Amino acid sequence: MPKMPSLRPLLWSSLCVNLSTVSLGLIASAQTASKPEYPSGVAVGNRGIIYIIDQEAPAIFRVSEGDKLTVVYKGNKKSGTPVYTPKALVQDSAGNLFVCDPGTMDVWRISPDGTKLIPLTGEKLDSKDSGAGTKAFDPQARYSGKLAQPQGITMDSEGNLIVADVGLGAILQISAAGGDPVEMARIRIPCGIARDRDGSFVVVSRGVDQLVRVSAQGKVTPIVKGSLAPKDVASYPHHVIVDQQGYVVSDVYAKALWRVSPDGKVTPLVQGDPLKNPMGIALEPNGNILVIDTFAKALFRVSPDGKISRYLSF
């Protein structure tokens, strides 16, 4: 074996320290990050825990006791690296998070403590180590999955991921263990998705019919024919939830939450101030609706009858 340069042990020691830090889920980042740069998504997970998506950092935050923000995972801004542009997430019964990431064209499974990440459909493209072509996690490597622009995500009754992919114009099913995506239905520009009480899926589309239902067998039927907003209102529907009264859809351009009855009647639940750019929405166990607003830099809480209050400011 050739003699190692005198600096090699020092460099190798430094590399081992860096990799150890990475394997612990970027704990240093979790300790130093303070608040979201571009809050764009919100989800309510197990036991009512609230998660906030920051697609600019990029990072996933958890709202901890005392309404303090704790980083679950923080990526970096190198194109194509893990969770490069997080858009939406869902949590399974074991506490794993599944995050849509158009930046890597994949869905990432993140362990409850944020230390283990696995791409569900793709693999590593490049790496300084020998892990290229595998699912081995490297926060500095580029990855590529078999999706295009996954924007919305939910789960079916069996624990499979159901994904709305804008780029593919499709609703796809992916095993939580990973594997090839299976197309369920074709929908133009599907962006948000939620599971309905009967096991079907409600999808927000920016196509002709902006709120549709997809059955477990893949049949598509409109809930709202045409636009959600009145003809004279600019509209850009983004996300949807299912509650006891029907459905609620966030609309970025209209600065609104639309209440949609099961028979497709649309009325404004909240519209205008204090909403400026409402994007992600989530349902709390008590029936209140959480709304993340990118421009207002806030998380709002909306009661079922439309009373809005500021919950967190960023």
PDB file of C-alpha atoms in Angstrom:
ATOM      1  CA  MET A   1       0.000   0.000   0.000  1.00  0.00           C
ATOM      2  CA  PRO A   2       1.431   3.427  -0.921  1.00  0.00           C
ATOM      3  CA  LYS A   3       2.398   5.694   1.905  1.00  0.00           C
ATOM      4  CA  MET A   4      -0.363   8.157   2.823  1.00  0.00           C
ATOM      5  CA  PRO A   5       0.418  11.880   2.782  1.00  0.00           C
ATOM      6  CA  SER A   6       0.753  13.388   6.225  1.00  0.00           C
ATOM      7  CA  LEU A   7      -2.457  15.411   5.852  1.00  0.00           C
ATOM      8  CA  ARG A   8      -4.583  12.366   4.900  1.00  0.00           C
ATOM      9  CA  PRO A   9      -5.420  11.232   8.462  1.00  0.00           C
ATOM     10  CA  LEU A  10      -6.560  14.739   9.324  1.00  0.00           C
ATOM     11  CA  LEU A  11      -8.732  14.976   6.213  1.00  0.00           C
ATOM     12  CA  TRP A  12     -10.188  11.510   6.773  1.00  0.00           C
ATOM     13  CA  SER A  13     -10.951  12.367  10.388  1.00  0.00           C
ATOM     14  CA  SER A  14     -12.724  15.527   9.250  1.00  0.00           C
ATOM     15  CA  LEU A  15     -14.700  13.578   6.649  1.00  0.00           C
ATOM     16  CA  CYS A  16     -15.788  11.023   9.254  1.00  0.00           C
ATOM     17  CA  VAL A  17     -16.985  13.801  11.530  1.00  0.00           C
ATOM     18  CA  ASN A  18     -18.949  15.370   8.676  1.00  0.00           C
ATOM     19  CA  LEU A  19     -20.551  12.067   7.678  1.00  0.00           C
ATOM     20  CA  SER A  20     -21.419  11.375  11.293  1.00  0.00           C
ATOM     21  CA  THR A  21     -23.180  14.714  11.475  1.00  0.00           C
ATOM     22  CA  VAL A  22     -25.077  13.888   8.273  1.00  0.00           C
ATOM     23  CA  SER A  23     -26.128  10.473   9.562  1.00  0.00           C
ATOM     24  CA  LEU A  24     -27.646  12.133  12.604  1.00  0.00           C
ATOM     25  CA  GLY A  25     -30.036  14.037  10.396  1.00  0.00           C
ATOM     26  CA  LEU A  26     -28.171  17.333  10.249  1.00  0.00           C
ATOM     27  CA  ILE A  27     -28.689  17.935  13.969  1.00  0.00           C
ATOM     28  CA  ALA A  28     -26.555  21.054  13.818  1.00  0.00           C
ATOM     29  CA  SER A  29     -28.962  22.544  11.288  1.00  0.00           C
ATOM     30  CA  ALA A  30     -31.893  21.617  13.495  1.00  0.00           C
ATOM     31  CA  GLN A  31     -30.333  23.467  16.394  1.00  0.00           C
ATOM     32  CA  THR A  32     -29.546  26.656  14.494  1.00  0.00           C
ATOM     33  CA  ALA A  33     -32.529  27.055  12.127  1.00  0.00           C
ATOM     34  CA  SER A  34     -35.059  29.522  13.492  1.00  0.00           C
ATOM     35  CA  LYS A  35     -38.040  30.028  11.202  1.00  0.00           C
ATOM     36  CA  PRO A  36     -39.246  29.300   7.657  1.00  0.00           C
ATOM     37  CA  GLU A  37     -37.970  31.440   4.793  1.00  0.00           C
ATOM     38  CA  TYR A  38     -40.836  30.589   2.412  1.00  0.00           C
ATOM     39  CA  PRO A  39     -43.603  28.780   4.310  1.00  0.00           C
ATOM     40  CA  SER A  40     -45.684  27.030   1.688  1.00  0.00           C
ATOM     41  CA  GLY A  41     -47.190  23.871   3.150  1.00  0.00           C
ATOM     42  CA  VAL A  42     -48.777  22.608   6.335  1.00  0.00           C
ATOM     43  CA  ALA A  43     -49.895  19.176   7.516  1.00  0.00           C
ATOM     44  CA  VAL A  44     -51.392  17.723  10.672  1.00  0.00           C
ATOM     45  CA  GLY A  45     -49.894  14.371  11.547  1.00  0.00           C
ATOM     46  CA  ASN A  46     -50.255  11.803  14.273  1.00  0.00           C
ATOM     47  CA  ARG A  47     -51.624  13.048  17.596  1.00  0.00           C
ATOM     48  CA  GLY A  48     -52.411  16.411  16.042  1.00  0.00           C
ATOM     49  CA  ILE A  49     -48.774  17.415  15.562  1.00  0.00           C
ATOM     50  CA  ILE A  50     -48.396  20.251  13.053  1.00  0.00           C
ATOM     51  CA  TYR A  51     -45.703  20.213  10.361  1.00  0.00           C
ATOM     52  CA  ILE A  52     -44.686  23.207   8.256  1.00  0.00           C
ATOM     53  CA  ILE A  53     -42.950  23.020   4.883  1.00  0.00           C
ATOM     54  CA  ASP A  54     -40.382  25.604   3.852  1.00  0.00           C
ATOM     55  CA  GLN A  55     -39.552  25.073   0.184  1.00  0.00           C
ATOM     56  CA  GLU A  56     -36.908  27.783   0.120  1.00  0.00           C
ATOM     57  CA  ALA A  57     -34.609  26.611   2.960  1.00  0.00           C
ATOM     58  CA  PRO A  58     -35.538  23.757   2.225  1.00  0.00           C
ATOM     59  CA  ALA A  59     -36.792  22.334   5.512  1.00  0.00           C
ATOM     60  CA  ILE A  60     -39.531  20.513   7.372  1.00  0.00           C
ATOM     61  CA  PHE A  61     -40.493  22.049  10.722  1.00  0.00           C
ATOM     62  CA  ARG A  62     -42.505  20.566  13.576  1.00  0.00           C
ATOM     63  CA  VAL A  63     -44.545  22.778  15.887  1.00  0.00           C
ATOM     64  CA  SER A  64     -43.442  21.630  19.323  1.00  0.00           C
ATOM     65  CA  GLU A  65     -44.695  22.368  22.818  1.00  0.00           C
ATOM     66  CA  GLY A  66     -45.115  26.068  23.435  1.00  0.00           C
ATOM     67  CA  ASP A  67     -45.594  26.649  19.699  1.00  0.00           C
ATOM     68  CA  LYS A  68     -41.860  26.471  19.139  1.00  0.00           C
ATOM     69  CA  LEU A  69     -40.545  25.434  15.719  1.00  0.00           C
ATOM     70  CA  THR A  70     -38.182  22.476  15.595  1.00  0.00           C
ATOM     71  CA  VAL A  71     -36.478  21.348  12.400  1.00  0.00           C
ATOM     72  CA  VAL A  72     -37.208  17.724  11.523  1.00  0.00           C
ATOM     73  CA  TYR A  73     -34.991  17.837   8.447  1.00  0.00           C
ATOM     74  CA  LYS A  74     -33.091  20.595   6.676  1.00  0.00           C
ATOM     75  CA  GLY A  75     -31.676  20.065   3.203  1.00  0.00           C
ATOM     76  CA  ASN A  76     -29.454  22.334   1.164  1.00  0.00           C
ATOM     77  CA  LYS A  77     -29.898  24.531  -1.888  1.00  0.00           C
ATOM     78  CA  LYS A  78     -27.833  22.432  -4.271  1.00  0.00           C
ATOM     79  CA  SER A  79     -30.099  21.443  -7.165  1.00  0.00           C
ATOM     80  CA  GLY A  80     -31.305  17.861  -7.123  1.00  0.00           C
ATOM     81  CA  THR A  81     -30.290  17.058  -3.565  1.00  0.00           C
ATOM     82  CA  PRO A  82     -32.734  15.326  -1.185  1.00  0.00           C
ATOM     83  CA  VAL A  83     -35.947  17.221  -0.396  1.00  0.00           C
ATOM     84  CA  TYR A  84     -34.737  20.079  -2.599  1.00  0.00           C
ATOM     85  CA  THR A  85     -38.210  21.588  -3.158  1.00  0.00           C
ATOM     86  CA  PRO A  86     -40.664  20.096  -0.643  1.00  0.00           C
ATOM     87  CA  LYS A  87     -44.296  20.721  -1.563  1.00  0.00           C
ATOM     88  CA  ALA A  88     -46.583  18.549   0.544  1.00  0.00           C
ATOM     89  CA  LEU A  89     -46.364  15.783   3.112  1.00  0.00           C
ATOM     90  CA  VAL A  90     -48.347  13.083   4.861  1.00  0.00           C
ATOM     91  CA  GLN A  91     -47.538  10.983   7.926  1.00  0.00           C
ATOM     92  CA  ASP A  92     -48.173   7.271   8.416  1.00  0.00           C
ATOM     93  CA  SER A  93     -49.206   5.478  11.614  1.00  0.00           C
ATOM     94  CA  ALA A  94     -45.566   4.721  12.456  1.00  0.00           C
ATOM     95  CA  GLY A  95     -44.656   8.410  12.355  1.00  0.00           C
ATOM     96  CA  ASN A  96     -42.752   8.376   9.056  1.00  0.00           C
ATOM     97  CA  LEU A  97     -43.142  11.469   6.892  1.00  0.00           C
ATOM     98  CA  PHE A  98     -43.607  11.191   3.129  1.00  0.00           C
ATOM     99  CA  VAL A  99     -42.645  14.368   1.291  1.00  0.00           C
ATOM    100  CA  CYS A 100     -43.345  15.345  -2.324  1.00  0.00           C
ATOM    101  CA  ASP A 101     -40.220  16.780  -3.923  1.00  0.00           C
ATOM    102  CA  PRO A 102     -40.377  17.961  -7.549  1.00  0.00           C
ATOM    103  CA  GLY A 103     -36.689  18.902  -7.264  1.00  0.00           C
ATOM    104  CA  THR A 104     -35.735  15.217  -7.269  1.00  0.00           C
ATOM    105  CA  MET A 105     -38.914  14.035  -9.028  1.00  0.00           C
ATOM    106  CA  ASP A 106     -39.671  11.760  -6.108  1.00  0.00           C
ATOM    107  CA  VAL A 107     -41.351  11.179  -2.762  1.00  0.00           C
ATOM    108  CA  TRP A 108     -39.021  10.908   0.218  1.00  0.00           C
ATOM    109  CA  ARG A 109     -39.649   8.816   3.313  1.00  0.00           C
ATOM    110  CA  ILE A 110     -38.244  10.513   6.417  1.00  0.00           C
ATOM    111  CA  SER A 111     -38.009   8.586   9.679  1.00  0.00           C
ATOM    112  CA  PRO A 112     -39.812  10.081  12.703  1.00  0.00           C
ATOM    113  CA  ASP A 113     -36.570  11.454  14.149  1.00  0.00           C
ATOM    114  CA  GLY A 114     -35.438  12.885  10.800  1.00  0.00           C
ATOM    115  CA  THR A 115     -32.263  10.791  10.645  1.00  0.00           C
ATOM    116  CA  LYS A 116     -33.082   8.413   7.780  1.00  0.00           C
ATOM    117  CA  LEU A 117     -34.224   9.416   4.299  1.00  0.00           C
ATOM    118  CA  ILE A 118     -35.112   7.089   1.439  1.00  0.00           C
ATOM    119  CA  PRO A 119     -36.325   8.025  -2.078  1.00  0.00           C
ATOM    120  CA  LEU A 120     -39.311   5.867  -2.941  1.00  0.00           C
ATOM    121  CA  THR A 121     -38.970   5.606  -6.722  1.00  0.00           C
ATOM    122  CA  GLY A 122     -35.518   6.819  -7.719  1.00  0.00           C
ATOM    123  CA  GLU A 123     -31.844   6.555  -6.931  1.00  0.00           C
ATOM    124  CA  LYS A 124     -28.651   8.494  -6.526  1.00  0.00           C
ATOM    125  CA  LEU A 125     -27.150   9.993  -9.677  1.00  0.00           C
ATOM    126  CA  ASP A 126     -23.744  10.985  -8.390  1.00  0.00           C
ATOM    127  CA  SER A 127     -21.745  10.949  -5.221  1.00  0.00           C
ATOM    128  CA  LYS A 128     -18.241  11.333  -3.865  1.00  0.00           C
ATOM    129  CA  ASP A 129     -18.569   7.846  -2.415  1.00  0.00           C
ATOM    130  CA  SER A 130     -19.416   4.575  -4.166  1.00  0.00           C
ATOM    131  CA  GLY A 131     -23.156   4.849  -3.662  1.00  0.00           C
ATOM    132  CA  ALA A 132     -24.147   6.175  -7.095  1.00  0.00           C
ATOM    133  CA  GLY A 133     -27.028   4.199  -8.569  1.00  0.00           C
ATOM    134  CA  THR A 134     -28.378   3.233  -5.136  1.00  0.00           C
ATOM    135  CA  LYS A 135     -30.871   4.641  -2.648  1.00  0.00           C
ATOM    136  CA  ALA A 136     -28.103   5.200  -0.087  1.00  0.00           C
ATOM    137  CA  PHE A 137     -28.637   8.606   1.503  1.00  0.00           C
ATOM    138  CA  ASP A 138     -26.160  11.374   0.791  1.00  0.00           C
ATOM    139  CA  PRO A 139     -27.397  14.952   1.391  1.00  0.00           C
ATOM    140  CA  GLN A 140     -24.871  16.333  -1.098  1.00  0.00           C
ATOM    141  CA  ALA A 141     -25.685  13.961  -3.970  1.00  0.00           C
ATOM    142  CA  ARG A 142     -28.215  14.453  -6.767  1.00  0.00           C
ATOM    143  CA  TYR A 143     -31.139  12.071  -7.024  1.00  0.00           C
ATOM    144  CA  SER A 144     -33.737  11.386  -9.695  1.00  0.00           C
ATOM    145  CA  GLY A 145     -37.028   9.574  -9.303  1.00  0.00           C
ATOM    146  CA  LYS A 146     -39.706   8.280 -11.659  1.00  0.00           C
ATOM    147  CA  LEU A 147     -42.147  11.116 -11.085  1.00  0.00           C
ATOM    148  CA  ALA A 148     -42.145  14.575 -12.678  1.00  0.00           C
ATOM    149  CA  GLN A 149     -43.660  17.281 -10.476  1.00  0.00           C
ATOM    150  CA  PRO A 150     -45.345  15.684  -7.456  1.00  0.00           C
ATOM    151  CA  GLN A 151     -47.400  18.392  -5.754  1.00  0.00           C
ATOM    152  CA  GLY A 152     -49.986  16.700  -3.529  1.00  0.00           C
ATOM    153  CA  ILE A 153     -49.990  13.549  -1.432  1.00  0.00           C
ATOM    154  CA  THR A 154     -52.286  11.460   0.743  1.00  0.00           C
ATOM    155  CA  MET A 155     -52.604   7.800   1.744  1.00  0.00           C
ATOM    156  CA  ASP A 156     -55.143   5.120   0.940  1.00  0.00           C
ATOM    157  CA  SER A 157     -56.658   2.761   3.508  1.00  0.00           C
ATOM    158  CA  GLU A 158     -53.842   0.250   2.983  1.00  0.00           C
ATOM    159  CA  GLY A 159     -51.033   2.733   3.599  1.00  0.00           C
ATOM    160  CA  ASN A 160     -50.036   3.320  -0.019  1.00  0.00           C
ATOM    161  CA  LEU A 161     -49.113   6.825  -1.104  1.00  0.00           C
ATOM    162  CA  ILE A 162     -51.469   8.527  -3.553  1.00  0.00           C
ATOM    163  CA  VAL A 163     -49.710  11.354  -5.378  1.00  0.00           C
ATOM    164  CA  ALA A 164     -50.951  14.190  -7.586  1.00  0.00           C
ATOM    165  CA  ASP A 165     -48.283  14.864 -10.240  1.00  0.00           C
ATOM    166  CA  VAL A 166     -48.650  18.112 -12.196  1.00  0.00           C
ATOM    167  CA  GLY A 167     -45.954  17.222 -14.710  1.00  0.00           C
ATOM    168  CA  LEU A 168     -47.381  13.819 -15.581  1.00  0.00           C
ATOM    169  CA  GLY A 169     -50.983  14.984 -15.376  1.00  0.00           C
ATOM    170  CA  ALA A 170     -51.785  11.915 -13.322  1.00  0.00           C
ATOM    171  CA  ILE A 171     -52.780  10.479  -9.985  1.00  0.00           C
ATOM    172  CA  LEU A 172     -50.323   7.756  -9.002  1.00  0.00           C
ATOM    173  CA  GLN A 173     -50.111   5.065  -6.360  1.00  0.00           C
ATOM    174  CA  ILE A 174     -46.749   4.251  -4.738  1.00  0.00           C
ATOM    175  CA  SER A 175     -46.028   1.641  -2.095  1.00  0.00           C
ATOM    176  CA  ALA A 176     -44.792   3.089   1.189  1.00  0.00           C
ATOM    177  CA  ALA A 177     -41.902   0.641   0.892  1.00  0.00           C
ATOM    178  CA  GLY A 178     -40.947   2.152  -2.472  1.00  0.00           C
ATOM    179  CA  GLY A 179     -41.116   0.944  -6.057  1.00  0.00           C
ATOM    180  CA  ASP A 180     -42.487   1.962  -9.422  1.00  0.00           C
ATOM    181  CA  PRO A 181     -45.463   4.358  -9.424  1.00  0.00           C
ATOM    182  CA  VAL A 182     -48.729   2.959 -10.766  1.00  0.00           C
ATOM    183  CA  GLU A 183     -51.049   5.303 -12.639  1.00  0.00           C
ATOM    184  CA  MET A 184     -54.585   5.449 -11.276  1.00  0.00           C
ATOM    185  CA  ALA A 185     -56.100   8.263 -13.344  1.00  0.00           C
ATOM    186  CA  ARG A 186     -55.281  11.049 -15.796  1.00  0.00           C
ATOM    187  CA  ILE A 187     -56.171  14.579 -14.676  1.00  0.00           C
ATOM    188  CA  ARG A 188     -54.969  17.839 -16.158  1.00  0.00           C
ATOM    189  CA  ILE A 189     -52.739  19.809 -13.762  1.00  0.00           C
ATOM    190  CA  PRO A 190     -53.612  18.032 -10.505  1.00  0.00           C
ATOM    191  CA  CYS A 191     -52.074  19.901  -7.582  1.00  0.00           C
ATOM    192  CA  GLY A 192     -53.794  19.021  -4.305  1.00  0.00           C
ATOM    193  CA  ILE A 193     -55.321  15.754  -3.120  1.00  0.00           C
ATOM    194  CA  ALA A 194     -57.130  14.415  -0.054  1.00  0.00           C
ATOM    195  CA  ARG A 195     -58.795  11.129   0.832  1.00  0.00           C
ATOM    196  CA  ASP A 196     -62.556  11.342   1.197  1.00  0.00           C
ATOM    197  CA  ARG A 197     -64.600   9.550   3.830  1.00  0.00           C
ATOM    198  CA  ASP A 198     -65.691   6.833   1.385  1.00  0.00           C
ATOM    199  CA  GLY A 199     -62.113   5.968   0.406  1.00  0.00           C
ATOM    200  CA  SER A 200     -62.140   7.883  -2.878  1.00  0.00           C
ATOM    201  CA  PHE A 201     -59.848  10.856  -3.513  1.00  0.00           C
ATOM    202  CA  VAL A 202     -60.696  14.519  -3.992  1.00  0.00           C
ATOM    203  CA  VAL A 203     -58.336  16.331  -6.355  1.00  0.00           C
ATOM    204  CA  VAL A 204     -57.793  20.031  -7.033  1.00  0.00           C
ATOM    205  CA  SER A 205     -57.131  20.593 -10.719  1.00  0.00           C
ATOM    206  CA  ARG A 206     -56.182  23.711 -12.655  1.00  0.00           C
ATOM    207  CA  GLY A 207     -57.851  22.196 -15.681  1.00  0.00           C
ATOM    208  CA  VAL A 208     -61.433  22.631 -16.871  1.00  0.00           C
ATOM    209  CA  ASP A 209     -63.151  21.131 -13.809  1.00  0.00           C
ATOM    210  CA  GLN A 210     -61.250  22.353 -10.774  1.00  0.00           C
ATOM    211  CA  LEU A 211     -62.472  19.875  -8.165  1.00  0.00           C
ATOM    212  CA  VAL A 212     -62.908  16.231  -9.112  1.00  0.00           C
ATOM    213  CA  ARG A 213     -63.280  12.851  -7.485  1.00  0.00           C
ATOM    214  CA  VAL A 214     -61.131   9.823  -8.282  1.00  0.00           C
ATOM    215  CA  SER A 215     -62.547   6.471  -7.209  1.00  0.00           C
ATOM    216  CA  ALA A 216     -60.339   3.688  -5.887  1.00  0.00           C
ATOM    217  CA  GLN A 217     -60.722   2.132  -9.357  1.00  0.00           C
ATOM    218  CA  GLY A 218     -59.548   5.341 -11.059  1.00  0.00           C
ATOM    219  CA  LYS A 219     -62.860   6.701 -12.347  1.00  0.00           C
ATOM    220  CA  VAL A 220     -62.873  10.510 -12.520  1.00  0.00           C
ATOM    221  CA  THR A 221     -66.055  12.525 -11.937  1.00  0.00           C
ATOM    222  CA  PRO A 222     -66.396  16.285 -11.381  1.00  0.00           C
ATOM    223  CA  ILE A 223     -67.495  17.662  -8.028  1.00  0.00           C
ATOM    224  CA  VAL A 224     -67.335  21.239  -9.295  1.00  0.00           C
ATOM    225  CA  LYS A 225     -67.798  21.735 -13.029  1.00  0.00           C
ATOM    226  CA  GLY A 226     -65.673  24.606 -14.256  1.00  0.00           C
ATOM    227  CA  SER A 227     -63.935  27.132 -12.013  1.00  0.00           C
ATOM    228  CA  LEU A 228     -64.228  27.281  -8.252  1.00  0.00           C
ATOM    229  CA  ALA A 229     -64.112  31.084  -8.285  1.00  0.00           C
ATOM    230  CA  PRO A 230     -66.637  33.445  -9.865  1.00  0.00           C
ATOM    231  CA  LYS A 231     -65.854  34.416 -13.456  1.00  0.00           C
ATOM    232  CA  ASP A 232     -64.653  37.903 -12.498  1.00  0.00           C
ATOM    233  CA  VAL A 233     -62.177  36.612  -9.853  1.00  0.00           C
ATOM    234  CA  ALA A 234     -58.625  35.535 -10.714  1.00  0.00           C
ATOM    235  CA  SER A 235     -58.171  31.982  -9.474  1.00  0.00           C
ATOM    236  CA  TYR A 236     -55.291  29.605  -8.794  1.00  0.00           C
ATOM    237  CA  PRO A 237     -56.584  26.706  -6.665  1.00  0.00           C
ATOM    238  CA  HIS A 238     -53.875  24.954  -4.724  1.00  0.00           C
ATOM    239  CA  HIS A 239     -54.837  22.447  -2.046  1.00  0.00           C
ATOM    240  CA  VAL A 240     -57.882  20.666  -0.609  1.00  0.00           C
ATOM    241  CA  ILE A 241     -59.038  19.121   2.649  1.00  0.00           C
ATOM    242  CA  VAL A 242     -62.069  17.017   3.554  1.00  0.00           C
ATOM    243  CA  ASP A 243     -64.068  17.958   6.660  1.00  0.00           C
ATOM    244  CA  GLN A 244     -67.475  17.220   8.135  1.00  0.00           C
ATOM    245  CA  GLN A 245     -69.232  19.744   5.893  1.00  0.00           C
ATOM    246  CA  GLY A 246     -67.642  18.738   2.623  1.00  0.00           C
ATOM    247  CA  TYR A 247     -64.454  20.224   1.185  1.00  0.00           C
ATOM    248  CA  VAL A 248     -62.287  23.323   1.559  1.00  0.00           C
ATOM    249  CA  VAL A 249     -59.954  24.528  -1.209  1.00  0.00           C
ATOM    250  CA  SER A 250     -57.225  27.170  -0.920  1.00  0.00           C
ATOM    251  CA  ASP A 251     -56.997  29.655  -3.785  1.00  0.00           C
ATOM    252  CA  VAL A 252     -53.771  31.656  -4.096  1.00  0.00           C
ATOM    253  CA  TYR A 253     -54.881  34.374  -6.547  1.00  0.00           C
ATOM    254  CA  ALA A 254     -58.350  34.799  -5.081  1.00  0.00           C
ATOM    255  CA  LYS A 255     -56.845  35.047  -1.579  1.00  0.00           C
ATOM    256  CA  ALA A 256     -59.582  32.739  -0.435  1.00  0.00           C
ATOM    257  CA  LEU A 257     -60.682  29.479   1.063  1.00  0.00           C
ATOM    258  CA  TRP A 258     -63.632  28.073  -0.850  1.00  0.00           C
ATOM    259  CA  ARG A 259     -66.205  25.973   0.977  1.00  0.00           C
ATOM    260  CA  VAL A 260     -67.548  23.252  -1.329  1.00  0.00           C
ATOM    261  CA  SER A 261     -70.599  21.234  -0.343  1.00  0.00           C
ATOM    262  CA  PRO A 262     -70.796  17.525  -1.240  1.00  0.00           C
ATOM    263  CA  ASP A 263     -73.117  18.425  -4.126  1.00  0.00           C
ATOM    264  CA  GLY A 264     -70.618  20.948  -5.544  1.00  0.00           C
ATOM    265  CA  LYS A 265     -71.978  24.288  -4.348  1.00  0.00           C
ATOM    266  CA  VAL A 266     -69.134  26.780  -3.805  1.00  0.00           C
ATOM    267  CA  THR A 267     -69.165  29.656  -1.286  1.00  0.00           C
ATOM    268  CA  PRO A 268     -66.302  31.698   0.217  1.00  0.00           C
ATOM    269  CA  LEU A 269     -65.328  30.545   3.701  1.00  0.00           C
ATOM    270  CA  VAL A 270     -62.693  33.280   4.030  1.00  0.00           C
ATOM    271  CA  GLN A 271     -61.650  35.782   1.354  1.00  0.00           C
ATOM    272  CA  GLY A 272     -59.301  38.767   1.419  1.00  0.00           C
ATOM    273  CA  ASP A 273     -57.451  40.210   4.409  1.00  0.00           C
ATOM    274  CA  PRO A 274     -55.643  38.897   6.329  1.00  0.00           C
ATOM    275  CA  LEU A 275     -55.026  36.306   3.600  1.00  0.00           C
ATOM    276  CA  LYS A 276     -52.478  37.382   1.005  1.00  0.00           C
ATOM    277  CA  ASN A 277     -51.200  34.150  -0.569  1.00  0.00           C
ATOM    278  CA  PRO A 278     -52.898  31.133   1.020  1.00  0.00           C
ATOM    279  CA  MET A 279     -51.258  27.890  -0.083  1.00  0.00           C
ATOM    280  CA  GLY A 280     -51.189  24.774   2.078  1.00  0.00           C
ATOM    281  CA  ILE A 281     -54.134  23.874   4.291  1.00  0.00           C
ATOM    282  CA  ALA A 282     -54.684  21.114   6.843  1.00  0.00           C
ATOM    283  CA  LEU A 283     -57.461  19.911   9.106  1.00  0.00           C
ATOM    284  CA  GLU A 284     -57.014  19.773  12.872  1.00  0.00           C
ATOM    285  CA  PRO A 285     -58.708  17.046  14.947  1.00  0.00           C
ATOM    286  CA  ASN A 286     -61.159  19.594  16.399  1.00  0.00           C
ATOM    287  CA  GLY A 287     -62.347  20.654  12.951  1.00  0.00           C
ATOM    288  CA  ASN A 288     -60.382  23.884  12.651  1.00  0.00           C
ATOM    289  CA  ILE A 289     -58.491  24.543   9.421  1.00  0.00           C
ATOM    290  CA  LEU A 290     -54.849  25.597   9.316  1.00  0.00           C
ATOM    291  CA  VAL A 291     -53.747  27.854   6.457  1.00  0.00           C
ATOM    292  CA  ILE A 292     -50.144  28.641   5.599  1.00  0.00           C
ATOM    293  CA  ASP A 293     -49.720  32.008   3.886  1.00  0.00           C
ATOM    294  CA  THR A 294     -46.424  32.619   2.124  1.00  0.00           C
ATOM    295  CA  PHE A 295     -46.696  36.397   1.736  1.00  0.00           C
ATOM    296  CA  ALA A 296     -48.276  37.064   5.130  1.00  0.00           C
ATOM    297  CA  LYS A 297     -45.513  34.909   6.676  1.00  0.00           C
ATOM    298  CA  ALA A 298     -48.083  33.358   8.951  1.00  0.00           C
ATOM    299  CA  LEU A 299     -50.011  30.265   9.902  1.00  0.00           C
ATOM    300  CA  PHE A 300     -53.694  31.085  10.312  1.00  0.00           C
ATOM    301  CA  ARG A 301     -56.410  29.091  12.034  1.00  0.00           C
ATOM    302  CA  VAL A 302     -59.930  29.133  10.595  1.00  0.00           C
ATOM    303  CA  SER A 303     -62.985  27.809  12.418  1.00  0.00           C
ATOM    304  CA  PRO A 304     -65.572  25.737  10.511  1.00  0.00           C
ATOM    305  CA  ASP A 305     -67.798  28.837  10.315  1.00  0.00           C
ATOM    306  CA  GLY A 306     -65.049  31.021   8.838  1.00  0.00           C
ATOM    307  CA  LYS A 307     -63.616  32.923  11.793  1.00  0.00           C
ATOM    308  CA  ILE A 308     -59.902  33.479  11.167  1.00  0.00           C
ATOM    309  CA  SER A 309     -57.085  34.195  13.602  1.00  0.00           C
ATOM    310  CA  ARG A 310     -53.315  34.344  13.346  1.00  0.00           C
ATOM    311  CA  TYR A 311     -51.751  31.323  15.041  1.00  0.00           C
ATOM    312  CA  LEU A 312     -48.042  31.724  14.237  1.00  0.00           C
ATOM    313  CA  SER A 313     -45.971  34.459  12.612  1.00  0.00           C
ATOM    314  CA  PHE A 314     -42.647  33.824  10.889  1.00  0.00           C
TER     315      PHE A 314
END
